[in-house]
Coordinates of C-alpha atoms in Angstrom, one line a residue:
M181 CA 88.8 65.4 122.9
E182 CA 90.5 68.5 124.2
V183 CA 90.4 70.1 120.7
A184 CA 86.6 69.7 120.6
D185 CA 86.2 71.2 124.0
E186 CA 88.3 74.1 122.9
I187 CA 86.3 74.7 119.8
A188 CA 83.1 74.7 121.9
E189 CA 84.7 77.4 124.1
L190 CA 85.8 79.4 121.0
E191 CA 82.2 79.1 119.7
K192 CA 81.1 81.1 122.8
V193 CA 83.4 84.0 121.9
G194 CA 82.1 84.3 118.4
L195 CA 84.0 81.7 116.3
D196 CA 82.1 81.5 113.0
I197 CA 83.7 78.5 111.2
V198 CA 86.3 75.8 111.8
F199 CA 88.1 73.8 109.1
V200 CA 89.2 70.3 109.9
A201 CA 92.2 69.2 107.8
E202 CA 92.8 65.7 106.5
A203 CA 96.0 65.5 104.4
Y204 CA 97.5 62.1 105.5
S205 CA 96.5 62.3 109.1
Y206 CA 93.3 61.2 110.8
D207 CA 90.3 61.3 108.5
A208 CA 88.3 64.5 108.7
V209 CA 84.8 62.9 108.7
S210 CA 85.0 61.3 112.1
Q211 CA 86.3 64.4 113.7
L212 CA 83.7 66.6 112.0
G213 CA 80.9 64.3 113.3
Y214 CA 82.3 64.5 116.8
L215 CA 82.5 68.3 116.6
A216 CA 78.9 68.4 115.4
A217 CA 77.8 66.8 118.6
K218 CA 80.0 69.2 120.8
T219 CA 78.9 72.5 119.2
S220 CA 75.7 74.2 118.2
T221 CA 76.3 77.3 116.1
V222 CA 79.8 77.2 114.5
K223 CA 80.0 76.1 110.9
L224 CA 82.0 73.0 110.3
A225 CA 84.1 72.6 107.2
S226 CA 86.3 70.0 105.7
G227 CA 89.6 71.4 104.8
V228 CA 89.8 69.5 102.5
F229 CA 88.4 66.2 101.3
Q230 CA 90.8 64.9 98.6
L231 CA 89.0 64.2 95.3
Y232 CA 91.0 61.1 94.5
T233 CA 90.2 59.2 97.7
R234 CA 86.4 59.2 97.5
T235 CA 83.9 58.8 94.6
P236 CA 81.8 62.0 93.9
T237 CA 78.7 60.3 95.2
L238 CA 80.4 59.3 98.5
V239 CA 81.5 62.9 98.9
A240 CA 77.9 64.0 98.4
M241 CA 76.6 61.4 100.8
T242 CA 79.2 62.3 103.4
A243 CA 78.5 66.0 103.1
A244 CA 74.7 65.4 103.4
G245 CA 75.3 63.2 106.5
L246 CA 77.5 65.8 108.1
D247 CA 75.0 68.5 107.3
Y248 CA 72.3 66.4 108.9
V249 CA 74.2 65.7 112.2
S250 CA 75.2 69.4 112.5
G251 CA 71.8 70.8 111.7
G252 CA 72.7 72.4 108.5
R253 CA 76.1 73.8 109.5
F254 CA 78.4 71.8 107.2
V255 CA 80.6 73.4 104.5
L256 CA 82.1 71.0 101.9
G257 CA 85.8 71.8 101.4
I258 CA 87.4 69.8 98.6
G259 CA 90.7 69.9 96.7
A260 CA 92.8 67.9 94.4
S261 CA 95.8 67.8 96.8
G262 CA 98.9 66.8 94.9
P263 CA 100.9 63.8 93.6
Q264 CA 103.0 63.7 96.8
V265 CA 99.9 62.7 98.8
I266 CA 97.6 61.1 96.3
E267 CA 100.2 58.8 94.7
G268 CA 102.7 58.5 97.6
F269 CA 100.2 57.9 100.4
H270 CA 97.0 56.6 98.7
G271 CA 98.6 54.9 95.7
V272 CA 96.1 56.4 93.3
K273 CA 97.2 58.0 90.0
Y274 CA 97.0 61.8 90.1
D275 CA 95.5 63.0 86.8
S276 CA 93.0 65.4 85.4
P277 CA 92.4 67.5 88.6
L278 CA 90.3 70.1 86.7
G279 CA 87.9 67.7 85.1
R280 CA 87.5 65.7 88.3
T281 CA 86.8 68.8 90.3
R282 CA 84.1 70.0 87.9
E283 CA 82.4 66.7 87.7
T284 CA 82.5 66.1 91.4
V285 CA 80.8 69.4 92.1
E286 CA 78.2 68.7 89.4
I287 CA 77.4 65.3 90.8
C288 CA 77.3 66.4 94.4
R289 CA 74.7 69.1 93.6
K290 CA 72.6 66.5 91.7
V291 CA 72.7 64.1 94.7
W292 CA 71.6 66.8 97.2
K293 CA 68.7 67.7 95.0
R294 CA 67.7 64.0 95.0
E295 CA 67.8 63.9 91.2
R296 CA 67.9 60.4 89.8
L297 CA 71.6 60.2 89.0
E298 CA 72.1 59.9 85.3
Y299 CA 75.5 61.4 84.6
Q300 CA 77.8 61.0 81.6
G301 CA 81.2 62.6 82.2
K302 CA 84.7 62.1 81.1
H303 CA 85.8 60.8 84.4
F304 CA 82.6 59.5 86.0
T305 CA 79.5 57.8 84.6
M306 CA 76.4 56.8 86.5
P307 CA 75.0 54.3 86.0
L308 CA 77.9 52.3 84.6
P309 CA 77.1 51.2 81.0
A310 CA 76.3 47.6 80.5
D311 CA 79.5 47.0 78.5
Q312 CA 81.6 48.2 81.4
G313 CA 79.9 46.3 84.2
T314 CA 77.3 43.6 84.9
G315 CA 74.5 45.4 83.1
L316 CA 72.5 45.5 86.4
G317 CA 73.3 49.0 87.4
K318 CA 70.4 51.5 87.3
A319 CA 70.0 55.2 88.0
L320 CA 69.3 55.9 91.7
K321 CA 68.7 58.9 93.8
L322 CA 69.6 59.6 97.4
I323 CA 67.3 57.8 99.8
N324 CA 67.3 60.5 102.5
H325 CA 66.0 64.0 102.1
P326 CA 69.0 66.3 102.9
V327 CA 68.7 69.1 105.4
R328 CA 69.7 71.4 102.5
D329 CA 69.7 70.7 98.8
R330 CA 72.5 73.2 98.4
I331 CA 75.5 72.7 100.7
P332 CA 78.2 75.3 100.2
V333 CA 81.2 74.0 98.3
V334 CA 84.7 75.5 98.9
I335 CA 87.6 74.5 96.7
A336 CA 91.2 74.7 97.7
A337 CA 93.1 75.9 94.7
L338 CA 96.4 77.6 93.8
G339 CA 97.1 77.1 90.1
G340 CA 95.6 79.6 87.6
K341 CA 93.3 77.1 85.8
N342 CA 92.1 75.6 89.1
V343 CA 91.4 79.1 90.5
A344 CA 89.5 80.1 87.4
L345 CA 87.4 76.9 87.7
T346 CA 86.8 77.6 91.4
A347 CA 85.6 81.2 90.7
E348 CA 83.3 79.7 88.1
I349 CA 81.6 76.9 90.0
A350 CA 82.3 77.1 93.7
D351 CA 80.7 79.0 96.6
G352 CA 84.1 79.7 98.1
W353 CA 87.8 79.6 97.4
Q354 CA 90.4 78.5 99.9
P355 CA 93.9 79.6 98.8
M356 CA 97.0 78.7 100.9
F357 CA 99.7 81.1 102.1
F358 CA 97.6 84.1 100.9
L359 CA 99.7 87.3 100.6
P360 CA 97.2 90.2 100.1
E361 CA 99.5 92.6 98.2
K362 CA 100.4 90.0 95.7
A363 CA 97.0 88.3 95.4
N364 CA 95.8 90.2 92.4
E365 CA 99.1 89.8 90.5
V366 CA 99.0 86.0 91.2
W367 CA 95.3 85.2 90.8
G368 CA 93.5 88.3 89.5
A369 CA 93.3 87.2 85.9
A370 CA 92.2 83.7 86.8
L371 CA 89.5 84.9 89.2
A372 CA 88.2 87.4 86.5
E373 CA 88.1 84.6 83.9
G374 CA 86.1 82.3 86.2
R375 CA 83.7 85.0 87.4
A376 CA 82.9 85.9 83.8
K377 CA 81.4 82.4 83.5
R378 CA 79.9 82.3 86.9
D379 CA 76.1 81.5 87.3
P380 CA 74.6 84.6 89.0
Q381 CA 72.6 82.3 91.2
L382 CA 75.8 81.3 93.0
G383 CA 76.2 84.7 94.4
D384 CA 79.6 86.2 95.3
L385 CA 82.6 84.1 95.7
D386 CA 83.7 83.8 99.4
V387 CA 87.4 83.8 99.9
Y388 CA 88.9 82.0 103.0
A389 CA 92.5 83.0 103.9
G390 CA 94.3 81.1 106.7
P391 CA 96.9 83.3 108.4
A392 CA 98.6 82.5 111.7
L393 CA 97.4 84.8 114.5
A394 CA 99.4 86.3 117.4
I395 CA 98.4 89.8 118.6
G396 CA 100.7 91.4 121.1
E397 CA 104.0 93.2 121.7
D398 CA 107.2 91.4 120.9
V399 CA 105.5 88.3 119.4
E400 CA 107.7 88.1 116.3
H401 CA 109.5 85.1 117.8
L402 CA 106.4 83.2 117.0
Y403 CA 107.4 83.3 113.3
S404 CA 109.2 80.1 114.3
H405 CA 105.8 78.3 114.5
V406 CA 105.0 79.2 110.9
K407 CA 108.4 78.5 109.3
P408 CA 108.3 74.7 109.6
I409 CA 105.0 74.6 107.7
L410 CA 106.3 76.8 105.0
A411 CA 109.5 74.8 104.7
L412 CA 107.5 71.6 104.4
Y413 CA 105.3 72.9 101.6
I414 CA 107.9 75.0 99.7
G415 CA 110.6 72.4 100.1
G416 CA 109.0 69.0 100.4
M417 CA 105.6 69.0 98.7
G418 CA 106.7 67.8 95.3
A419 CA 109.9 67.3 93.3
K420 CA 111.8 70.2 91.7
G421 CA 109.7 71.8 89.0
K422 CA 106.5 70.1 90.3
N423 CA 105.9 71.9 93.6
F424 CA 102.9 74.3 93.6
Y425 CA 104.0 76.0 96.7
H426 CA 107.6 76.6 95.6
G427 CA 106.1 78.3 92.5
L428 CA 103.8 80.4 94.7
A429 CA 106.7 81.6 96.9
T430 CA 108.7 82.4 93.7
T431 CA 105.8 84.5 92.3
Y432 CA 105.6 86.3 95.6
G433 CA 109.2 87.5 95.0
F434 CA 111.0 84.9 97.2
G435 CA 112.4 82.8 94.4
K436 CA 116.0 82.6 95.6
E437 CA 114.8 81.8 99.1
A438 CA 112.4 79.2 97.8
D439 CA 115.2 77.5 95.8
A440 CA 117.4 77.4 98.9
I441 CA 114.6 76.0 101.1
Q442 CA 113.9 73.3 98.5
E443 CA 117.5 72.3 98.1
L444 CA 118.0 71.9 101.8
Y445 CA 114.7 70.1 102.4
L446 CA 115.2 67.6 99.7
A447 CA 118.7 67.0 100.9
G448 CA 117.3 66.0 104.3
R449 CA 118.5 69.2 106.0
K450 CA 115.2 70.2 107.3
D451 CA 116.3 72.4 110.2
E452 CA 118.4 74.4 107.8
A453 CA 115.4 74.6 105.4
I454 CA 113.3 76.0 108.2
A455 CA 115.9 78.5 109.1
A456 CA 116.1 79.6 105.4
V457 CA 112.4 80.7 105.4
P458 CA 112.5 84.5 105.4
D459 CA 110.9 86.5 108.1
A460 CA 109.4 88.8 105.5
L461 CA 107.4 86.0 104.0
V462 CA 106.0 84.9 107.3
R463 CA 105.1 88.5 108.3
D464 CA 103.3 89.1 105.0
I465 CA 101.1 86.1 105.1
S466 CA 100.3 86.2 108.8
L467 CA 98.6 88.3 111.5
I468 CA 101.5 88.4 113.9
G469 CA 102.4 91.6 115.7
P470 CA 101.0 94.5 117.7
K471 CA 97.3 95.3 117.5
S472 CA 97.9 98.3 115.2
F473 CA 99.9 96.1 112.8
V474 CA 97.4 93.3 112.8
A475 CA 94.6 95.8 112.2
E476 CA 96.5 97.0 109.1
R477 CA 97.0 93.5 107.9
V478 CA 93.3 92.7 108.4
A479 CA 92.4 95.7 106.3
A480 CA 94.9 94.5 103.6
F481 CA 93.3 91.0 103.5
R482 CA 89.8 92.6 103.2
E483 CA 91.0 94.9 100.4
A484 CA 92.4 91.9 98.6
G485 CA 88.9 90.3 98.6
V486 CA 89.1 88.0 101.6
T487 CA 85.7 87.5 103.2
T488 CA 86.7 85.0 106.0
I489 CA 89.9 84.8 108.0
N490 CA 90.5 81.2 109.0
V491 CA 93.2 81.9 111.7
A492 CA 95.5 79.6 113.5
P493 CA 96.0 81.2 116.9
L494 CA 99.5 80.8 118.3
A495 CA 99.3 80.4 122.0
E496 CA 100.4 77.9 124.6
D497 CA 97.0 76.9 125.9
T498 CA 93.2 77.1 125.3
A499 CA 92.9 80.3 127.3
G500 CA 95.6 82.0 125.3
R501 CA 94.0 80.9 122.0
I502 CA 90.6 82.2 123.1
Q503 CA 92.1 85.5 124.1
Q504 CA 93.7 85.8 120.6
V505 CA 90.4 85.1 118.9
E506 CA 88.6 87.6 121.1
A507 CA 91.3 90.2 120.3
L508 CA 90.9 89.6 116.6
R509 CA 87.1 90.0 116.8
E510 CA 87.6 93.5 118.2
L511 CA 89.5 94.4 115.0
L512 CA 86.9 93.0 112.6

């Protein structure tokens, strides 16, 4: 795979971590396993495994397996996704994302410690009670001894309650379309609420932001690479009144623009929706511009609490993307 070869080259210039998305494309597991064989130092993260498509124990088994084949380099990224994908593509009811997230994390950590799995939750129960099954189920523990009994868990979250839960129980938080100057206004209270309940043994919460990257003079035309993604999420990831990303853009101060994008996208006028995405929004959530500008934006991300910048380099080929990552490393 060309992508795997490219990541191996990026690893040589200091790439720290790579996230493999899933959404409704190829599954992330097979790709992560392949990357484990093609790399040696870079951390490999799922970005993200959807909670409704796997049982918690399968998530734990998969994470332990990927941690094994990568020599302890796996980071478990999980998320609830949304009704558009879960109900539309997988045909599974989208309900109780907070409860499912908490129970999944608790179960995973028990599995990795090889505890005999006796768990009574609202959404998951192991073993299944006799009156709900055959009566033959019994508490089991993972056969293998995992490389680590504590695999880092990163949760993708946007809503206040989900962000608070993430700050309470996760090792890391992966927000989408992170705008540094608005982060505290949008998520500050939720993060404080979760951190107040956080077990000190978890350590500090890592924050993974994912801006597009293009360092250079006269690169603003590359905004066009970001706008289709923003239009898809703001306009198409959910119905009116039920779109997390539309709400986020509105909170950022782009409410009128978000309404226009959504109207156009849902009407099938996708090109017009893309054109309606404001340059200012792309600029503020990205690292696109001259070196001095990108340095200022990196400082803004850091000031907002971001610990890892998970960039998407905008370049025509592998050499160009490697050059972008190297240029960014000089600014960190």
